[in-house]
mmCIF file with all atom_site columns, C-alpha atoms in Angstrom:
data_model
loop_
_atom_site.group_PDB
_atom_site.id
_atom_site.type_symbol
_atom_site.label_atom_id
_atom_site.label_alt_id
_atom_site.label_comp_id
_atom_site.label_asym_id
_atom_site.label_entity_id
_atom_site.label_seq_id
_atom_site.pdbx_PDB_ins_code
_atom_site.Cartn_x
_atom_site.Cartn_y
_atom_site.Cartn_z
_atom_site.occupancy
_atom_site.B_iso_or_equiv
_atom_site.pdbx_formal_charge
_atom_site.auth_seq_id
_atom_site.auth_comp_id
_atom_site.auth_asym_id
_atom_site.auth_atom_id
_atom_site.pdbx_PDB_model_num
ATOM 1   C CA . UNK A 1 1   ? 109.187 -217.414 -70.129 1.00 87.00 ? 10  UNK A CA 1
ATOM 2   C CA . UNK A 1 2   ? 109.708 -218.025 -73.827 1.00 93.00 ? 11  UNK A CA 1
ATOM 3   C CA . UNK A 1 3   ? 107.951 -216.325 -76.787 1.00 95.00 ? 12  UNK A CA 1
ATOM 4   C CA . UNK A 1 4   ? 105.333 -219.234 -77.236 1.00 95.00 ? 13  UNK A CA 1
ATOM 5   C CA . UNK A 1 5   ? 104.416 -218.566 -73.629 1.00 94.00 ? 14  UNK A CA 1
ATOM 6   C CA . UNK A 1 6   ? 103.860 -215.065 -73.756 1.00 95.00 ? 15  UNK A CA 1
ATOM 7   C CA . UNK A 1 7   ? 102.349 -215.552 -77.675 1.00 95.00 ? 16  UNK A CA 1
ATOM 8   C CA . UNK A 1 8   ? 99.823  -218.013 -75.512 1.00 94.00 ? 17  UNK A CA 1
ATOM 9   C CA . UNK A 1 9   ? 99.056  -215.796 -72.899 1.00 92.00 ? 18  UNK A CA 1
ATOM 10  C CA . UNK A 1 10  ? 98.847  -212.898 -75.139 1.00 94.00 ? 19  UNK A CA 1
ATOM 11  C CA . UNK A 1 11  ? 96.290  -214.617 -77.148 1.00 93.00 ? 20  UNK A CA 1
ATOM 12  C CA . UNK A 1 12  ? 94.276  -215.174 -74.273 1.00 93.00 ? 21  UNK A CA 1
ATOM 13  C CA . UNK A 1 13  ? 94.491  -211.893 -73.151 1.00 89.00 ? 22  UNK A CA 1
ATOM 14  C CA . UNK A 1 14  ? 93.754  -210.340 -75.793 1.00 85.00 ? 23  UNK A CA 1
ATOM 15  C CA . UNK A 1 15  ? 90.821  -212.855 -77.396 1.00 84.00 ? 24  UNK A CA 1
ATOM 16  C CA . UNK A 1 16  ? 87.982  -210.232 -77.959 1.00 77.00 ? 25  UNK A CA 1
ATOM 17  C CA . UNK A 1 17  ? 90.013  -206.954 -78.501 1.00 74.00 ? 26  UNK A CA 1
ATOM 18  C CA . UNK A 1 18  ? 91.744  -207.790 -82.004 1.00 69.00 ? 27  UNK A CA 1
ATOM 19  C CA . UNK A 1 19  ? 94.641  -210.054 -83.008 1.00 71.00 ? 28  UNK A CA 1
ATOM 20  C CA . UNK A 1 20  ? 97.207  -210.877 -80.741 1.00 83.00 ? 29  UNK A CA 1
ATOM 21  C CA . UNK A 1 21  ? 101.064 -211.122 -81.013 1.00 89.00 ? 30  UNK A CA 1
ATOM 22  C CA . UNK A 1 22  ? 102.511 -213.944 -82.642 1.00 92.00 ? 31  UNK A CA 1
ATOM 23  C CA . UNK A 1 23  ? 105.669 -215.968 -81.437 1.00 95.00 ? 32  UNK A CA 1
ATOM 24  C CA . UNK A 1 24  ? 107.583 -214.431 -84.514 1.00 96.00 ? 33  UNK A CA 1
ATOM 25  C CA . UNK A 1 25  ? 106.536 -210.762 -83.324 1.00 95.00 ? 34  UNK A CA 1
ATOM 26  C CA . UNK A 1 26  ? 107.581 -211.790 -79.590 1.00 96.00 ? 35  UNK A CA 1
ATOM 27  C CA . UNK A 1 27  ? 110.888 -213.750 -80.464 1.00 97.00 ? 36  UNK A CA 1
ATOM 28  C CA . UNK A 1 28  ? 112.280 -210.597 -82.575 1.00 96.00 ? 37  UNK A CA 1
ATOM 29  C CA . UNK A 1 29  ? 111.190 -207.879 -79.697 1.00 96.00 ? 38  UNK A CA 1
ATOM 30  C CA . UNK A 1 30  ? 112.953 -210.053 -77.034 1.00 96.00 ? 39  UNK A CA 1
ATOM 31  C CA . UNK A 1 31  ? 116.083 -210.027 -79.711 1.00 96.00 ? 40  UNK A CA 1
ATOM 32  C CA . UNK A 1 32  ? 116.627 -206.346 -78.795 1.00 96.00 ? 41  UNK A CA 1
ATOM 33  C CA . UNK A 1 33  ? 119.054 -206.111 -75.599 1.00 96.00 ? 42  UNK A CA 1
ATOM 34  C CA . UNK A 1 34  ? 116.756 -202.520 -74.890 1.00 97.00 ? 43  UNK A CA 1
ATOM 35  C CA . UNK A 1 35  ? 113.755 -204.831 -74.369 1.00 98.00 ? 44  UNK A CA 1
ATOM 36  C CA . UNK A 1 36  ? 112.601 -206.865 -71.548 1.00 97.00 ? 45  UNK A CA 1
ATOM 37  C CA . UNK A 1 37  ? 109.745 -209.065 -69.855 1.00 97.00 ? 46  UNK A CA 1
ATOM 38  C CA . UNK A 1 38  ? 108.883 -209.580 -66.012 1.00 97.00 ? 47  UNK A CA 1
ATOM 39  C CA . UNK A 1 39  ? 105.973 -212.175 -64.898 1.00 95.00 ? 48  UNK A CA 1
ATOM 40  C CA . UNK A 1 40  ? 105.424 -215.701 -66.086 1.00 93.00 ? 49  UNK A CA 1
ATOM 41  C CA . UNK A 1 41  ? 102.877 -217.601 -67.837 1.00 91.00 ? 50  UNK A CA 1
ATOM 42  C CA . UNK A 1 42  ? 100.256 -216.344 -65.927 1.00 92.00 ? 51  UNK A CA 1
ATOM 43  C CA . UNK A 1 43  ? 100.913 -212.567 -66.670 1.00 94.00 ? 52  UNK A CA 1
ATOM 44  C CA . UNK A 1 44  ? 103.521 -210.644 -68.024 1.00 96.00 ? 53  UNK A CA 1
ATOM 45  C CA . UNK A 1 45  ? 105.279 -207.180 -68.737 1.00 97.00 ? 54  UNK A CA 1
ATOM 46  C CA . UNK A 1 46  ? 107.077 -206.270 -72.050 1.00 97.00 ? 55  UNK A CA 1
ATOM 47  C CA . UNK A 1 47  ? 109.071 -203.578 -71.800 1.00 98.00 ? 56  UNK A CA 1
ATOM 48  C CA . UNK A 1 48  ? 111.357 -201.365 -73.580 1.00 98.00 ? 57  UNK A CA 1
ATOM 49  C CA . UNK A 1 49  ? 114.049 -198.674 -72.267 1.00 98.00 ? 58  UNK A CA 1
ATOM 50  C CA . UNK A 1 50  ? 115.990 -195.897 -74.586 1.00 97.00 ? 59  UNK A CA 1
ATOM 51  C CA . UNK A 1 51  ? 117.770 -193.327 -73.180 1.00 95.00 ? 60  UNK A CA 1
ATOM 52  C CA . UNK A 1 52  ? 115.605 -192.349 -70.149 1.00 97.00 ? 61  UNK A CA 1
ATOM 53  C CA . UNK A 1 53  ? 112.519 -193.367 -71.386 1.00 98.00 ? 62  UNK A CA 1
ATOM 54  C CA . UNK A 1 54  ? 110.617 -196.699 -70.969 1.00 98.00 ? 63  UNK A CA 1
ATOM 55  C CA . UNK A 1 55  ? 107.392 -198.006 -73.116 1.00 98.00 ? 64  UNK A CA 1
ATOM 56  C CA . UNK A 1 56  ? 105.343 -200.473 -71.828 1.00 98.00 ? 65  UNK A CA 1
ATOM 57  C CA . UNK A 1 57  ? 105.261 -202.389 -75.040 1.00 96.00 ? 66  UNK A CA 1
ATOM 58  C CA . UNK A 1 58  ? 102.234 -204.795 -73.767 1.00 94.00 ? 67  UNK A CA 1
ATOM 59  C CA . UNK A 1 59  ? 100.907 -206.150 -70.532 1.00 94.00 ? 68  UNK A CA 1
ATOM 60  C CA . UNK A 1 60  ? 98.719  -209.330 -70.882 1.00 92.00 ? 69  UNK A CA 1
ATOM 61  C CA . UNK A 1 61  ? 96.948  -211.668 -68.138 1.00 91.00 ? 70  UNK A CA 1
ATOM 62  C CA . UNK A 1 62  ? 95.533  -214.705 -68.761 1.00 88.00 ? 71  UNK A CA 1
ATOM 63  C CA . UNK A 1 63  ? 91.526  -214.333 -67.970 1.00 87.00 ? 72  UNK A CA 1
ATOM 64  C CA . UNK A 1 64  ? 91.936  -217.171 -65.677 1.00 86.00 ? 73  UNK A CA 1
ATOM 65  C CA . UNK A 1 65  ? 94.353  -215.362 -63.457 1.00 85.00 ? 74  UNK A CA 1
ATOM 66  C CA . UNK A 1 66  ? 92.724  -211.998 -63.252 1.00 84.00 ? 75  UNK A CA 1
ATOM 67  C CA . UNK A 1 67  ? 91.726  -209.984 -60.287 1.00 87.00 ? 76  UNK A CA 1
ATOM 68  C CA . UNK A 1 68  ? 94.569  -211.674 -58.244 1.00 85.00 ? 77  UNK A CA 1
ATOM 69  C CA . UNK A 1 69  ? 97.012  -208.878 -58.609 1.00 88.00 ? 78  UNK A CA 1
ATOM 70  C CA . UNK A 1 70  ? 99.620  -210.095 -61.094 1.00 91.00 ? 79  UNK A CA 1
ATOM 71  C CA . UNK A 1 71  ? 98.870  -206.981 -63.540 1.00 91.00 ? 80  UNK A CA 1
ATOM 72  C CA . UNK A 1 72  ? 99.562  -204.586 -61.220 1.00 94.00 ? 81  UNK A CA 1
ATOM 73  C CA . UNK A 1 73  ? 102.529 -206.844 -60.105 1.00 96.00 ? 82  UNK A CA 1
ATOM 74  C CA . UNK A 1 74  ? 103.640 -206.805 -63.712 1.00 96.00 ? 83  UNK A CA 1
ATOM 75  C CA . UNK A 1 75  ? 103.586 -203.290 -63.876 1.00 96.00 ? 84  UNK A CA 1
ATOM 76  C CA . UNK A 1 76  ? 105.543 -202.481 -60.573 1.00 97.00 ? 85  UNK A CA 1
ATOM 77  C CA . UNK A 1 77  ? 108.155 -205.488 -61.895 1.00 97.00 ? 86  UNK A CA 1
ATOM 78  C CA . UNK A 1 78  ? 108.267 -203.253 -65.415 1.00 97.00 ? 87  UNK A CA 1
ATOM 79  C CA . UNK A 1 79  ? 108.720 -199.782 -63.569 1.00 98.00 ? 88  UNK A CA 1
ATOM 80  C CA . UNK A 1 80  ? 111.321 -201.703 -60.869 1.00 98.00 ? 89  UNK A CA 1
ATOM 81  C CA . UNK A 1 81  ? 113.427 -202.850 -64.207 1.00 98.00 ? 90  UNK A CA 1
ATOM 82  C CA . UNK A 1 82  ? 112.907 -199.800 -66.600 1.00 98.00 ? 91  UNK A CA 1
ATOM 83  C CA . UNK A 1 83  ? 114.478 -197.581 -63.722 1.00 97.00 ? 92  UNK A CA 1
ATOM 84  C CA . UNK A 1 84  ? 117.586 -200.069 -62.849 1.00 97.00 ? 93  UNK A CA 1
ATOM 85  C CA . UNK A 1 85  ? 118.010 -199.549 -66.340 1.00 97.00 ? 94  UNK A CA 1
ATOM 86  C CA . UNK A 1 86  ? 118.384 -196.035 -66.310 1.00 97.00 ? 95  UNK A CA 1
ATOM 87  C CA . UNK A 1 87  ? 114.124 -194.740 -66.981 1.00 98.00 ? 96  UNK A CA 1
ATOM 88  C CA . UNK A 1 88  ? 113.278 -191.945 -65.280 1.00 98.00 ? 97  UNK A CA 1
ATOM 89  C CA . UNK A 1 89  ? 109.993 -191.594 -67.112 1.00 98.00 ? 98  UNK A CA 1
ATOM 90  C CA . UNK A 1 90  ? 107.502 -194.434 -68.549 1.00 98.00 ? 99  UNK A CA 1
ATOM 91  C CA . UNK A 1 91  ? 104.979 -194.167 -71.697 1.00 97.00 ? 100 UNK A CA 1
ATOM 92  C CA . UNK A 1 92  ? 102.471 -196.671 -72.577 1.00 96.00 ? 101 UNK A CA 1
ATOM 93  C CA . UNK A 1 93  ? 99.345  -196.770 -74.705 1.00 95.00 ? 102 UNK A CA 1
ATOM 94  C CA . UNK A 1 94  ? 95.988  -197.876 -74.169 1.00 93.00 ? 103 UNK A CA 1
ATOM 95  C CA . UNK A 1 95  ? 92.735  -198.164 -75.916 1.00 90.00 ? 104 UNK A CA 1
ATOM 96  C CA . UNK A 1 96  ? 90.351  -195.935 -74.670 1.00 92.00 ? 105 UNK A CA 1
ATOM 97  C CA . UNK A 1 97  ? 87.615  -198.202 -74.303 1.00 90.00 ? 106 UNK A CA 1
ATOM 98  C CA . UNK A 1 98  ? 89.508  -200.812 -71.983 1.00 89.00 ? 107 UNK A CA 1
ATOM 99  C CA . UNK A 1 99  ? 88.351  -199.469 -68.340 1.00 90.00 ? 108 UNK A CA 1
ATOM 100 C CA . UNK A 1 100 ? 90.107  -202.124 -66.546 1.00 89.00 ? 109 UNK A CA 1
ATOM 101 C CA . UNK A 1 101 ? 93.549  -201.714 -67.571 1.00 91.00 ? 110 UNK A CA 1
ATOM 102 C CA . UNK A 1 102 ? 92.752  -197.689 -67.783 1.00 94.00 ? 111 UNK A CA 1
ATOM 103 C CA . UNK A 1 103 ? 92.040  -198.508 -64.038 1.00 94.00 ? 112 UNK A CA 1
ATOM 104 C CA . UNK A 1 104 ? 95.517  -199.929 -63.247 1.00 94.00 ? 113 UNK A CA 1
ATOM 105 C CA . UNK A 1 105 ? 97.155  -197.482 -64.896 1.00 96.00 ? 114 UNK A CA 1
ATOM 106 C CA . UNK A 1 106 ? 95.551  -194.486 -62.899 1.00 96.00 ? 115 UNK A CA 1
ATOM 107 C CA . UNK A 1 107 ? 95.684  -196.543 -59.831 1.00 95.00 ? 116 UNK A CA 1
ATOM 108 C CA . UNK A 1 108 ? 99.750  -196.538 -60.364 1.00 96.00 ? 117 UNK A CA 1
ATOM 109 C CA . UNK A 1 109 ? 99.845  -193.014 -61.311 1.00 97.00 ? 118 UNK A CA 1
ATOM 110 C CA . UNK A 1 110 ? 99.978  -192.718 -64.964 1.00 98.00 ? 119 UNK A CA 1
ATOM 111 C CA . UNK A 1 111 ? 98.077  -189.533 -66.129 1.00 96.00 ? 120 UNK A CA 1
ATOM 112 C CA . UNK A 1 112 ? 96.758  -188.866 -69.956 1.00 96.00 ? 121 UNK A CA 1
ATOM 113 C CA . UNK A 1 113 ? 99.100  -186.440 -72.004 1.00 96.00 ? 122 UNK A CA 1
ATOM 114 C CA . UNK A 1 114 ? 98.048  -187.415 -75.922 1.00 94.00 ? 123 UNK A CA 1
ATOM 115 C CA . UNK A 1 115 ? 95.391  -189.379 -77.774 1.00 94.00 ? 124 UNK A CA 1
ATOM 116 C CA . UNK A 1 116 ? 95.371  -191.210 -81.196 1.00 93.00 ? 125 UNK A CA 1
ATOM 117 C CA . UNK A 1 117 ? 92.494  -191.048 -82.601 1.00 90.00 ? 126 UNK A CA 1
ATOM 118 C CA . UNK A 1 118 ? 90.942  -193.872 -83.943 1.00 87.00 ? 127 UNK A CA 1
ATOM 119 C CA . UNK A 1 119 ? 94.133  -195.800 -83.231 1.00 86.00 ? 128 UNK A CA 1
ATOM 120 C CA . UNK A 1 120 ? 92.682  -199.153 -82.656 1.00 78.00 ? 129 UNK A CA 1
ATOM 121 C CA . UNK A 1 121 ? 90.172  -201.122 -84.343 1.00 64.00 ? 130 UNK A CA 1
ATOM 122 C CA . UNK A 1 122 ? 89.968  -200.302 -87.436 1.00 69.00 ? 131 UNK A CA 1
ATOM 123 C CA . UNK A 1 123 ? 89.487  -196.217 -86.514 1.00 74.00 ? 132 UNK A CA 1
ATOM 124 C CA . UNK A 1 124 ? 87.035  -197.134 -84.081 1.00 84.00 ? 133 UNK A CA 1
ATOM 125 C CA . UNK A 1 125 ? 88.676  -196.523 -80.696 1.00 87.00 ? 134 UNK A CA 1
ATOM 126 C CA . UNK A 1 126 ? 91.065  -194.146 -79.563 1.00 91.00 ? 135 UNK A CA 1
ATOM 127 C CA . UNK A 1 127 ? 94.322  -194.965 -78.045 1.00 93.00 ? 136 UNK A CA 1
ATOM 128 C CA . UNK A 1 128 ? 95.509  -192.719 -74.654 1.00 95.00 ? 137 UNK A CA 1
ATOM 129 C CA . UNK A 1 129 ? 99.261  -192.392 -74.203 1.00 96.00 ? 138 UNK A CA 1
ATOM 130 C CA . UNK A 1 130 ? 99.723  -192.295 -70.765 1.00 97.00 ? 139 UNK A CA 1
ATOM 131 C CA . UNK A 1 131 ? 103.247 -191.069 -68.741 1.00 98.00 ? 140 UNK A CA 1
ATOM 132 C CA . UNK A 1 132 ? 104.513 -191.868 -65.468 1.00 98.00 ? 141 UNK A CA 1
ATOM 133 C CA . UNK A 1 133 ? 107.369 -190.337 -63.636 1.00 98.00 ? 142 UNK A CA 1
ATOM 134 C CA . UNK A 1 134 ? 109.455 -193.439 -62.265 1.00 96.00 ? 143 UNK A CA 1
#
């Protein structure tokens, strides 16, 4: 998957929650050799690993492939990678206000241990950082 893929699929994604990520902001992430993506153009997983610690840097599904299971295969191809490269724990944010991803998370057993208040738009909703033992 290139960067204009996932910039694509991002947009979708992400079409009524604020701007999405631009090929630019995609092409210098995947520069790192600490970050990674799993999925395709459908869905994907961008991940980062330092140390011992992985962040879920975004996870995006295009609308028209929802409720088929590719998020939550995203996220078990991001924890399956982040631990062959050495995670033993995984963070990720998420705005408090986004019950369906909040609902994947739990359901893959990520538990709440901070909040940013008025993190995302514009002040108006919260962000939940969220940890996983992997």
């Amino acid at each position: 998957m290139t960067p204009d893929d996932m910039a694509a699929c991002h947009g979708r994604a992400f079409a009524d929650q604020g701007r999405a990520w631009s090929v630019a902001e995609f092409t210098e992430l995947l520069e790192s050799p600490l970050v990674f993506a799993v999925g395709d153009t459908r869905a994907f997983a961008l991940g980062r690993v330092i140390a011992d610690e992985a962040e879920l840097l975004t996870l995006a599904c295009d609308p028209a492939h929802r409720r088929q299971g590719l998020g939550r295969a995203c996220l078990a191809g991001f924890e399956g990678e982040a631990g062959a490269r050495g995670a033993v724990t995984a963070f990720l944010e998420v705005a408090a206000n986004n019950a369906p991803a909040r609902t994947l998370y739990q359901a893959a057993g990520y538990s709440e241990v901070a909040r940013r208040t008025g993190y995302y738009a514009r002040g108006a909703v919260d962000a939940l950082i969220l940890r996983k033992a992997l």
